[in-house]
Coordinates of C-alpha atoms and ligand atoms in Angstrom, one line a residue:
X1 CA 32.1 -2.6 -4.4
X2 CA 30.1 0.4 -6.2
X3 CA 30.4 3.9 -5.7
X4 CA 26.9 5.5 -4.5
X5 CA 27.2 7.7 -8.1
X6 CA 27.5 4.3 -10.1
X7 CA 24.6 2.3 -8.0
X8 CA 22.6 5.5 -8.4
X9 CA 23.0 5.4 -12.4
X10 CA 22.2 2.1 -12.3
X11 CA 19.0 2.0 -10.4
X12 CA 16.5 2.9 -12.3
X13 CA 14.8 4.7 -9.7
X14 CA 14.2 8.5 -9.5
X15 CA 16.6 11.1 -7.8
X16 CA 14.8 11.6 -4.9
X17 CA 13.8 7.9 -3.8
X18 CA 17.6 7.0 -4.5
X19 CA 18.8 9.9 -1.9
X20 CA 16.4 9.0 0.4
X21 CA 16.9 5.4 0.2
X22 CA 20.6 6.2 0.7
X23 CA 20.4 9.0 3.2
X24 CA 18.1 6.1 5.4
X25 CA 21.0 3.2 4.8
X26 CA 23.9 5.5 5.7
X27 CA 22.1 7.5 8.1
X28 CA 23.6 10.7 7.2
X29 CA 21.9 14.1 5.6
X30 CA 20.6 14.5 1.8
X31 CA 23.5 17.3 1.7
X32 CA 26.4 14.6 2.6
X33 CA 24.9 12.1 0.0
X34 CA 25.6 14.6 -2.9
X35 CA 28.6 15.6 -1.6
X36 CA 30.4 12.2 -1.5
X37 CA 29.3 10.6 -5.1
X38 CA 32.6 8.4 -5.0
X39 CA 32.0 6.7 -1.5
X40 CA 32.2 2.8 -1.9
X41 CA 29.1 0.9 -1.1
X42 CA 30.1 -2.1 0.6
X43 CA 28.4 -5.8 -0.2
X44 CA 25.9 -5.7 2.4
X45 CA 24.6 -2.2 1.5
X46 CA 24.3 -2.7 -1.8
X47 CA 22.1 -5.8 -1.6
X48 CA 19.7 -3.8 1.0
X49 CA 19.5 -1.2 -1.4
X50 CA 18.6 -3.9 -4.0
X51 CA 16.2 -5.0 -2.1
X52 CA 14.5 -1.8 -1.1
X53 CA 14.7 -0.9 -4.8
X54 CA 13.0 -4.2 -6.0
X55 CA 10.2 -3.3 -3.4
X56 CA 10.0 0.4 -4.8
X57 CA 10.0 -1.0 -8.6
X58 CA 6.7 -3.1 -7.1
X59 CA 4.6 0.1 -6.7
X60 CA 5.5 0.0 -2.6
X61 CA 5.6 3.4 -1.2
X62 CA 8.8 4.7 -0.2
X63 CA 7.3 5.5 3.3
X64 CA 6.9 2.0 3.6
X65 CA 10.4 1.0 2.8
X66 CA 11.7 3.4 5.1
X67 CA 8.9 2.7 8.2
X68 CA 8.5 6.7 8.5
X69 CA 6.9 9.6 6.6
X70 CA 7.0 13.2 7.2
X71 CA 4.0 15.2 8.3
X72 CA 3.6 18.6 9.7
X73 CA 7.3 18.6 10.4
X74 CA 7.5 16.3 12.3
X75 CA 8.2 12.1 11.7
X76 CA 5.9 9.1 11.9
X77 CA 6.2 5.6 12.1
X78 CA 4.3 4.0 9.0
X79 CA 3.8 0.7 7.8
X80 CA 1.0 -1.2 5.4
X81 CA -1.7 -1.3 8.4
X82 CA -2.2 2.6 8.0
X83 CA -2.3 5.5 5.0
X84 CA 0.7 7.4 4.2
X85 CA -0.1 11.0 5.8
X86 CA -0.1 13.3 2.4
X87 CA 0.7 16.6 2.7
X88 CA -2.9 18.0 1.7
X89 CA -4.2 16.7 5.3
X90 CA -2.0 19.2 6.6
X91 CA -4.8 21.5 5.4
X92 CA -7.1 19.5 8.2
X93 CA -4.6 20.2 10.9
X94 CA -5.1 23.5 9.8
X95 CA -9.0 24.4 10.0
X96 CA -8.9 22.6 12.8
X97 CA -6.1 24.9 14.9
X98 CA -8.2 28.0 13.8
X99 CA -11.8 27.0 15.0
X100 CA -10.8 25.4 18.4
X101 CA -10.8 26.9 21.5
X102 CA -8.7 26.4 24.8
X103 CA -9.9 23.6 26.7
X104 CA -12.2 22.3 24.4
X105 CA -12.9 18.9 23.0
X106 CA -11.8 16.9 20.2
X107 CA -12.8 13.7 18.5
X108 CA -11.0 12.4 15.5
X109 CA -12.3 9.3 13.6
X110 CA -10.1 7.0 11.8
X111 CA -6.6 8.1 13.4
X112 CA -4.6 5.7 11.4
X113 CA -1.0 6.1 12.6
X114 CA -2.1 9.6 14.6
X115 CA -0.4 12.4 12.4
X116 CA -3.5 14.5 12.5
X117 CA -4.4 14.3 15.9
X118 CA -0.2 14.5 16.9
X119 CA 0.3 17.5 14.9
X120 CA -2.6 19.4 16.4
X121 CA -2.2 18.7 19.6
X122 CA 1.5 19.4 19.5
X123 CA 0.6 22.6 17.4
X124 CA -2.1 23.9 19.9
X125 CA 0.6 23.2 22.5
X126 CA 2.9 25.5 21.1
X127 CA 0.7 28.4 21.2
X128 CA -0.3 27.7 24.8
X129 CA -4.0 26.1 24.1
X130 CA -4.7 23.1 25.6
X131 CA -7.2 20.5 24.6
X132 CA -8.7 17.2 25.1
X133 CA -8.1 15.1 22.3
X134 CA -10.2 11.1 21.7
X135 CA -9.0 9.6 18.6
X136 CA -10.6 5.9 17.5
X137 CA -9.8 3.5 14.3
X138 CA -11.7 0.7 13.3
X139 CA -8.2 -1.4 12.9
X140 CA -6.1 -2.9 15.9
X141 CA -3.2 -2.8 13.7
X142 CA -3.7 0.8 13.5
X143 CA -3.9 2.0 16.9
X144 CA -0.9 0.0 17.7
X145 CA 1.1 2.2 15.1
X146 CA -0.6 5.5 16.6
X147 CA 0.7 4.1 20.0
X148 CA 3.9 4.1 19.2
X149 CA 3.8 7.6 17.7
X150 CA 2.1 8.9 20.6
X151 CA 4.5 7.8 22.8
X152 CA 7.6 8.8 20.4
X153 CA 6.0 12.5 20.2
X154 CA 5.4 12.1 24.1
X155 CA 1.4 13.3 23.3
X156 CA -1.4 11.7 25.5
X157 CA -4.9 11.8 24.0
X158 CA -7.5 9.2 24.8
X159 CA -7.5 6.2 22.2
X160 CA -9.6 3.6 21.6
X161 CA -11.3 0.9 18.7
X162 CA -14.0 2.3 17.2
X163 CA -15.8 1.6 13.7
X164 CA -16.9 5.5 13.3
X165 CA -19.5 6.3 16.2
X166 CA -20.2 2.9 17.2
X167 CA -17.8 2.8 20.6
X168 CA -18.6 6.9 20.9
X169 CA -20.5 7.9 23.7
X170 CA -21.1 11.7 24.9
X171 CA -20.2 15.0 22.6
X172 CA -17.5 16.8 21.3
X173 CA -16.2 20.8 20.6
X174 CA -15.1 19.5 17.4
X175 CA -15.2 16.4 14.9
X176 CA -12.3 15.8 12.4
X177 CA -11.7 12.9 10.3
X178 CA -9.9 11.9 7.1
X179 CA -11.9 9.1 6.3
X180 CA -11.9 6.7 3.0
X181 CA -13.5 9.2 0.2
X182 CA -12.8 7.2 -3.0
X183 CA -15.0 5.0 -5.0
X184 CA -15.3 1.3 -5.5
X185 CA -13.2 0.4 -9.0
X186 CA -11.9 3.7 -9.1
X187 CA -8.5 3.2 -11.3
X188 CA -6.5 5.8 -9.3
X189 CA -6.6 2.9 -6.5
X190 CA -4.5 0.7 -8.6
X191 CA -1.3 2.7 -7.7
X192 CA -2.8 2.7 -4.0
X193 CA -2.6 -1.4 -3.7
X194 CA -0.1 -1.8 -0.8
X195 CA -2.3 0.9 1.2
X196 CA -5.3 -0.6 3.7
X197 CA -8.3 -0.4 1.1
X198 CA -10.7 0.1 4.1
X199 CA -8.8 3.4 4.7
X200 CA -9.3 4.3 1.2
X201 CA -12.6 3.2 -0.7
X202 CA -15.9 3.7 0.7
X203 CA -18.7 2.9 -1.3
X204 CA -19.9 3.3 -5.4
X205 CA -19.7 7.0 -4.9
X206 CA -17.0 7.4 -2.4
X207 CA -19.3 8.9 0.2
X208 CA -20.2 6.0 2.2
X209 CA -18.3 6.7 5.3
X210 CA -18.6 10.5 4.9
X211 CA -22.7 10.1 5.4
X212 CA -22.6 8.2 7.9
X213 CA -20.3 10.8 9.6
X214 CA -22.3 13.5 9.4
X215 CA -25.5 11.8 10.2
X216 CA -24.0 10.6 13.6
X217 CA -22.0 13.8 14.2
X218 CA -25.0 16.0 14.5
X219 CA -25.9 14.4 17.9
X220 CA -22.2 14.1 18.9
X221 CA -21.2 17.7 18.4
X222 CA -22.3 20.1 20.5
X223 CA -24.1 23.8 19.7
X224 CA -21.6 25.7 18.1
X225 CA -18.8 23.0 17.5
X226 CA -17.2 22.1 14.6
X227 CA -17.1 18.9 11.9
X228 CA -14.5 19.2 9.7
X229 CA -14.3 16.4 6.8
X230 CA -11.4 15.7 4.7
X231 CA -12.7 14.4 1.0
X232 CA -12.0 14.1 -2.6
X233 CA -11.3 17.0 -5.2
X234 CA -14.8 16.7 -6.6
X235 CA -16.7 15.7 -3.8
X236 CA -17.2 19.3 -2.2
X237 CA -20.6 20.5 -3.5
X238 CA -22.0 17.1 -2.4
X239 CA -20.2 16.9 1.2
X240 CA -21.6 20.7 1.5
X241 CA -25.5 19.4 0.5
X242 CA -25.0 16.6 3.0
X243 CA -23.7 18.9 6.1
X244 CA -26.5 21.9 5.5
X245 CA -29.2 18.6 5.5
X246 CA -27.6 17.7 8.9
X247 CA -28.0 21.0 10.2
X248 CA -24.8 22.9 10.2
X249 CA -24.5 26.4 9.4
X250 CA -21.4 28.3 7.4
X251 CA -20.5 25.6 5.6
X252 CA -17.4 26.0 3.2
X253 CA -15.0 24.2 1.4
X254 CA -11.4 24.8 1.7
X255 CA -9.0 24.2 -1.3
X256 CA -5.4 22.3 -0.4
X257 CA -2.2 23.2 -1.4
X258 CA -2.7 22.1 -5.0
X259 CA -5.7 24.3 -5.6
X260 CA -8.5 21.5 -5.2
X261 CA -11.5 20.8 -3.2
X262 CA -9.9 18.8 -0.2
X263 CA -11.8 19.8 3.2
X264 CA -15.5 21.0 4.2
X265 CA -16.5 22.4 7.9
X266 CA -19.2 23.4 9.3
X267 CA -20.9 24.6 12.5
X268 CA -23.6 23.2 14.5
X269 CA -27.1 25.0 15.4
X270 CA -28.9 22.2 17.4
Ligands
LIG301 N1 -6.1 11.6 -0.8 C1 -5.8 10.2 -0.9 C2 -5.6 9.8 -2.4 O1 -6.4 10.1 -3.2 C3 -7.0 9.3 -0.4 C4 -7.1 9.4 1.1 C5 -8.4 9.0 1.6 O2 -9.2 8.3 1.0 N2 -8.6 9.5 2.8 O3 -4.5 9.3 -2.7

């Protein structure tokens, strides 16, 4: 046996994945962790934490070791079929709870596990609005995990396969999506490899799926609703060209925690 301080020194990981690592074996709080460095480790823990560790060493995100990630507050299921939610999206949720209206429509494409479309809807909920929410992905795999969330959050939205528009029929208040915005051979994606590349790369420049978006949302949206597009750092001034060609008016880009480029919205004028 090994107390968690000695197994913690010996790991080679960082503070934070140890604690959480720990605090997800022993099922107890951050806070008792650091208060009880000299509790013994029995056998069996300690070769689950080698094993999680060993998986962590290989570049595997911790979401995927633990099967949950926080977003908005609030927990999802995760595993390698969908993206880990990162915090920037939060800045989608966002944009999107200050342009809709009660009792209007939303669509969001490429749902992954659901934390956008769960967070708004539970967020909305809490200030009394109330709105019909769709929300497709191209993967099976995927919609099973937003099925579970759905149903651990208790949120009903309609759900359904859907590679962008092509299952899509009638028009929306508002269009949201997070799609894949990096580029093909882009080296960033080489600590991204246990991530589902099709909900990551998109294209030589990255913008593949975000054209196609636009191009389809125009007769999907109706007059005065809302796309908003989640996208890369750098990618603003061309998501902004390709939404004024479209036809939407006030088009602005919106900077995520970090100070970056991250989202662009804009209204429709049919
Ligand atoms: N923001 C993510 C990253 O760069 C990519 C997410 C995406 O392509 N939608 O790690």
């Amino acid at each position: 046996m090994i107390s968690i301080r000695e197994w913690r020194a010996n790991s080679s990981l960082d503070r934070l994945d140890c604690d959480l690592l720990l605090k997800h074996l022993l099922n107890c709080s951050r806070s008792v962790i650091a208060a009880s460095p000299e509790k013994l480790l029995v056998e069996a823990d300690i070769a689950q934490l080698e094993n999680w560790k060993k998986r962590r060493i290989a570049g595997e995100p911790i979401a995927y070791i633990l099967g949950k990630k926080e977003f908005w507050g609030l927990n999802f299921f995760v595993d390698d079929n969908v993206l880990v939610p990162r915090p920037e999206t939060e800045l989608l949720v966002e944009l999107a709870e200050r342009c809709i209206r009660d009792g209007q429509s939303i669509l969001e494409l490429g749902t992954g596990c659901g934390a956008v479309a769960i967070a708004l809807v539970q967020e909305l909920a809490s200030k009394g609005k109330n709105v019909s929410l769709t929300a497709t992905d191209v993967s099976p795999e995927a919609l099973k995990i937003c099925k579970r969330n759905l149903e651990n959050h208790n949120i009903k939205i309609r759900l359904f396969e859907s590679n962008w528009f092509s299952n899509i029929s009638g028009s929306f208040d508002m269009i949201i999506s997070n799609p894949p915005y990096i580029e093909n051979g882009n080296p960033h994606l080489l600590a991204l490899g246990s991530e589902p590349a099709v909900a990551l790369v998109s294209g030589d420049d990255g913008l593949d799926a975000i054209r196609e978006i636009i191009k389809y949302s125009s007769t999907h949206i109706k007059n005065d609703g809302y796309l908003i597009l989640e996208h890369g750092c750098e990618q603003g001034t061309k998501v902004q060209r390709l939404f004024k060609r479209a036809g939407f008016s006030n088009v602005s880009t919106e900077k995520d925690l970090g100070g970056r480029d991250r989202v662009t919205l804009g209204k429709m004028d049919h």
